[in-house]
């Protein structure tokens, strides 16, 4: 049985205005003035990539910059800059070049993203995270991180 790997590549120099929702992996190296959701696979904001909105995915890797909240249902790796809150339910890895300005919250898996997300319901489909504060799992780690951008 052959497995196909579906990945969309957005190259440097591309500028997109509006929200993007894909049902497969995406590597983004351009400028996105809006949010991005990948319901399956890897969501990669590459070095030089800039997302001015939320970034949500199953597995998320930030090597560029996100000016908005980041939601990761599986794994999260940050080697770039994030200016916004981070919500994760799997593993998280901060690289030596990680720059964070926001809060880190471990949340229940069902609160991170849904395939049928709509813009009217909030960035993750279903209730907004700010409406369900206090409903995180008991073992949640909440850490305030404030680093000045270099």
CSV table of C-alpha atoms in Angstrom, one decimal:
chain,number,residue,atom,x,y,z
A,1,UNK,CA,0.0,0.0,0.0
A,2,UNK,CA,1.5,3.3,-1.1
A,3,UNK,CA,1.0,6.3,1.2
A,4,UNK,CA,0.8,9.7,-0.4
A,5,UNK,CA,2.3,12.7,1.3
A,6,UNK,CA,0.4,15.9,0.7
A,7,UNK,CA,2.2,19.1,1.5
A,8,UNK,CA,1.5,22.6,0.2
A,9,UNK,CA,4.6,24.9,-0.1
A,10,UNK,CA,4.2,28.6,0.0
A,11,UNK,CA,7.5,30.1,-1.2
A,12,UNK,CA,9.3,33.3,-0.1
A,13,UNK,CA,8.0,36.4,-1.7
A,14,UNK,CA,4.4,35.3,-1.7
A,15,UNK,CA,1.9,37.5,0.2
A,16,UNK,CA,-1.5,36.2,1.1
A,17,UNK,CA,-4.3,38.2,2.7
A,18,UNK,CA,-7.1,36.2,4.5
A,19,UNK,CA,-7.4,33.0,6.4
A,20,UNK,CA,-6.1,29.7,5.1
A,21,UNK,CA,-7.5,26.3,6.0
A,22,UNK,CA,-5.9,23.1,4.6
A,23,UNK,CA,-6.6,19.5,5.3
A,24,UNK,CA,-2.9,18.4,4.9
A,25,UNK,CA,0.6,19.6,5.7
A,26,UNK,CA,1.9,23.0,4.7
A,27,UNK,CA,5.3,24.7,4.7
A,28,UNK,CA,4.9,28.5,4.7
A,29,UNK,CA,7.8,30.8,3.9
A,30,UNK,CA,5.9,33.9,2.7
A,31,UNK,CA,3.7,36.6,4.4
A,32,UNK,CA,0.2,35.7,5.5
A,33,UNK,CA,-2.0,38.5,6.8
A,34,UNK,CA,-4.5,36.2,8.4
A,35,UNK,CA,-4.7,32.9,10.3
A,36,UNK,CA,-3.7,29.5,9.1
A,37,UNK,CA,-5.2,26.1,10.1
A,38,UNK,CA,-3.8,22.7,9.0
A,39,UNK,CA,-6.2,20.0,10.2
A,40,UNK,CA,-3.7,17.1,9.5
A,41,UNK,CA,0.1,16.8,9.1
A,42,UNK,CA,2.7,19.4,9.7
A,43,UNK,CA,2.2,23.1,9.8
A,44,UNK,CA,5.6,24.6,9.2
A,45,UNK,CA,6.3,28.4,9.3
A,46,UNK,CA,9.7,28.4,7.8
A,47,UNK,CA,12.6,30.8,8.3
A,48,UNK,CA,11.6,34.1,6.9
A,49,UNK,CA,7.9,33.2,7.0
A,50,UNK,CA,5.5,35.6,8.8
A,51,UNK,CA,1.9,34.9,9.9
A,52,UNK,CA,0.0,37.8,11.2
A,53,UNK,CA,-2.8,35.8,12.9
A,54,UNK,CA,-3.2,32.5,14.6
A,55,UNK,CA,-1.5,29.3,13.5
A,56,UNK,CA,-3.2,26.0,14.3
A,57,UNK,CA,-2.3,22.4,13.5
A,58,UNK,CA,-1.7,18.8,14.4
A,59,UNK,CA,2.1,19.1,14.4
A,60,UNK,CA,3.4,22.7,14.4
A,61,UNK,CA,7.0,23.9,13.8
A,62,UNK,CA,7.8,27.6,13.9
A,63,UNK,CA,11.1,28.6,12.5
A,64,UNK,CA,9.9,32.0,11.3
A,65,UNK,CA,7.5,34.4,13.1
A,66,UNK,CA,3.9,34.3,14.2
A,67,UNK,CA,2.2,37.4,15.5
A,68,UNK,CA,-0.8,35.6,17.0
A,69,UNK,CA,-1.8,32.6,19.1
A,70,UNK,CA,-0.4,29.2,18.3
A,71,UNK,CA,-2.4,26.0,18.8
A,72,UNK,CA,-0.8,22.5,18.5
A,73,UNK,CA,-2.7,19.3,19.0
A,74,UNK,CA,0.3,16.9,18.7
A,75,UNK,CA,3.8,18.2,18.8
A,76,UNK,CA,5.1,21.8,18.9
A,77,UNK,CA,8.6,23.0,18.1
A,78,UNK,CA,9.6,26.6,18.3
A,79,UNK,CA,12.9,27.9,16.9
A,80,UNK,CA,11.5,31.3,15.8
A,81,UNK,CA,9.4,34.1,17.3
A,82,UNK,CA,5.9,33.9,18.7
A,83,UNK,CA,4.1,37.0,19.9
A,84,UNK,CA,0.9,35.5,21.3
A,85,UNK,CA,-0.4,32.7,23.6
A,86,UNK,CA,0.6,29.1,23.0
A,87,UNK,CA,-1.9,26.3,23.5
A,88,UNK,CA,-0.6,22.7,23.2
A,89,UNK,CA,-1.8,19.3,24.2
A,90,UNK,CA,1.1,17.1,23.2
A,91,UNK,CA,4.8,17.7,23.4
A,92,UNK,CA,6.6,21.1,23.2
A,93,UNK,CA,10.2,21.8,22.3
A,94,UNK,CA,11.9,25.2,22.5
A,95,UNK,CA,15.0,25.6,20.4
A,96,UNK,CA,18.0,27.8,21.3
A,97,UNK,CA,16.6,30.7,19.1
A,98,UNK,CA,13.1,30.6,20.4
A,99,UNK,CA,11.6,34.0,21.3
A,100,UNK,CA,8.3,34.0,23.1
A,101,UNK,CA,6.1,36.9,24.2
A,102,UNK,CA,2.9,35.4,25.7
A,103,UNK,CA,1.7,32.6,27.8
A,104,UNK,CA,2.2,28.8,27.5
A,105,UNK,CA,-0.9,26.7,28.4
A,106,UNK,CA,-1.3,22.9,28.2
A,107,UNK,CA,-4.9,22.2,27.3
A,108,UNK,CA,-7.1,19.1,26.8
A,109,UNK,CA,-6.7,17.7,23.2
A,110,UNK,CA,-10.3,18.5,22.3
A,111,UNK,CA,-9.8,22.2,22.9
A,112,UNK,CA,-7.1,22.7,20.4
A,113,UNK,CA,-8.5,22.3,16.8
A,114,UNK,CA,-11.3,20.8,14.9
A,115,UNK,CA,-11.5,20.0,11.2
A,116,UNK,CA,-14.8,21.9,10.9
A,117,UNK,CA,-13.5,25.2,12.3
A,118,UNK,CA,-15.3,28.3,11.3
A,119,UNK,CA,-14.3,31.9,11.7
A,120,UNK,CA,-17.5,32.8,13.7
A,121,UNK,CA,-16.8,30.3,16.4
A,122,UNK,CA,-13.3,31.5,17.3
A,123,UNK,CA,-9.9,30.3,16.2
A,124,UNK,CA,-10.3,26.6,17.1
A,125,UNK,CA,-13.8,25.6,16.2
A,126,UNK,CA,-16.1,25.2,19.2
A,127,UNK,CA,-15.9,27.3,22.3
A,128,UNK,CA,-13.3,30.1,22.5
A,129,UNK,CA,-10.4,29.2,24.8
A,130,UNK,CA,-11.0,32.4,26.7
A,131,UNK,CA,-14.6,31.2,27.4
A,132,UNK,CA,-13.4,27.9,29.0
A,133,UNK,CA,-10.7,29.2,31.3
A,134,UNK,CA,-10.3,27.0,34.3
A,135,UNK,CA,-11.4,23.9,32.4
A,136,UNK,CA,-7.8,22.8,31.5
A,137,UNK,CA,-6.7,19.5,32.9
A,138,UNK,CA,-5.6,19.5,36.5
A,139,UNK,CA,-2.0,18.8,35.5
A,140,UNK,CA,-1.8,21.9,33.3
A,141,UNK,CA,1.3,24.0,33.4
A,142,UNK,CA,0.8,27.7,32.9
A,143,UNK,CA,3.9,29.8,32.6
A,144,UNK,CA,4.2,33.5,31.8
A,145,UNK,CA,7.0,34.1,29.4
A,146,UNK,CA,8.0,37.6,28.5
A,147,UNK,CA,11.2,38.1,26.5
A,148,UNK,CA,12.2,41.3,24.9
A,149,UNK,CA,12.5,40.9,21.1
A,150,UNK,CA,16.0,41.4,20.0
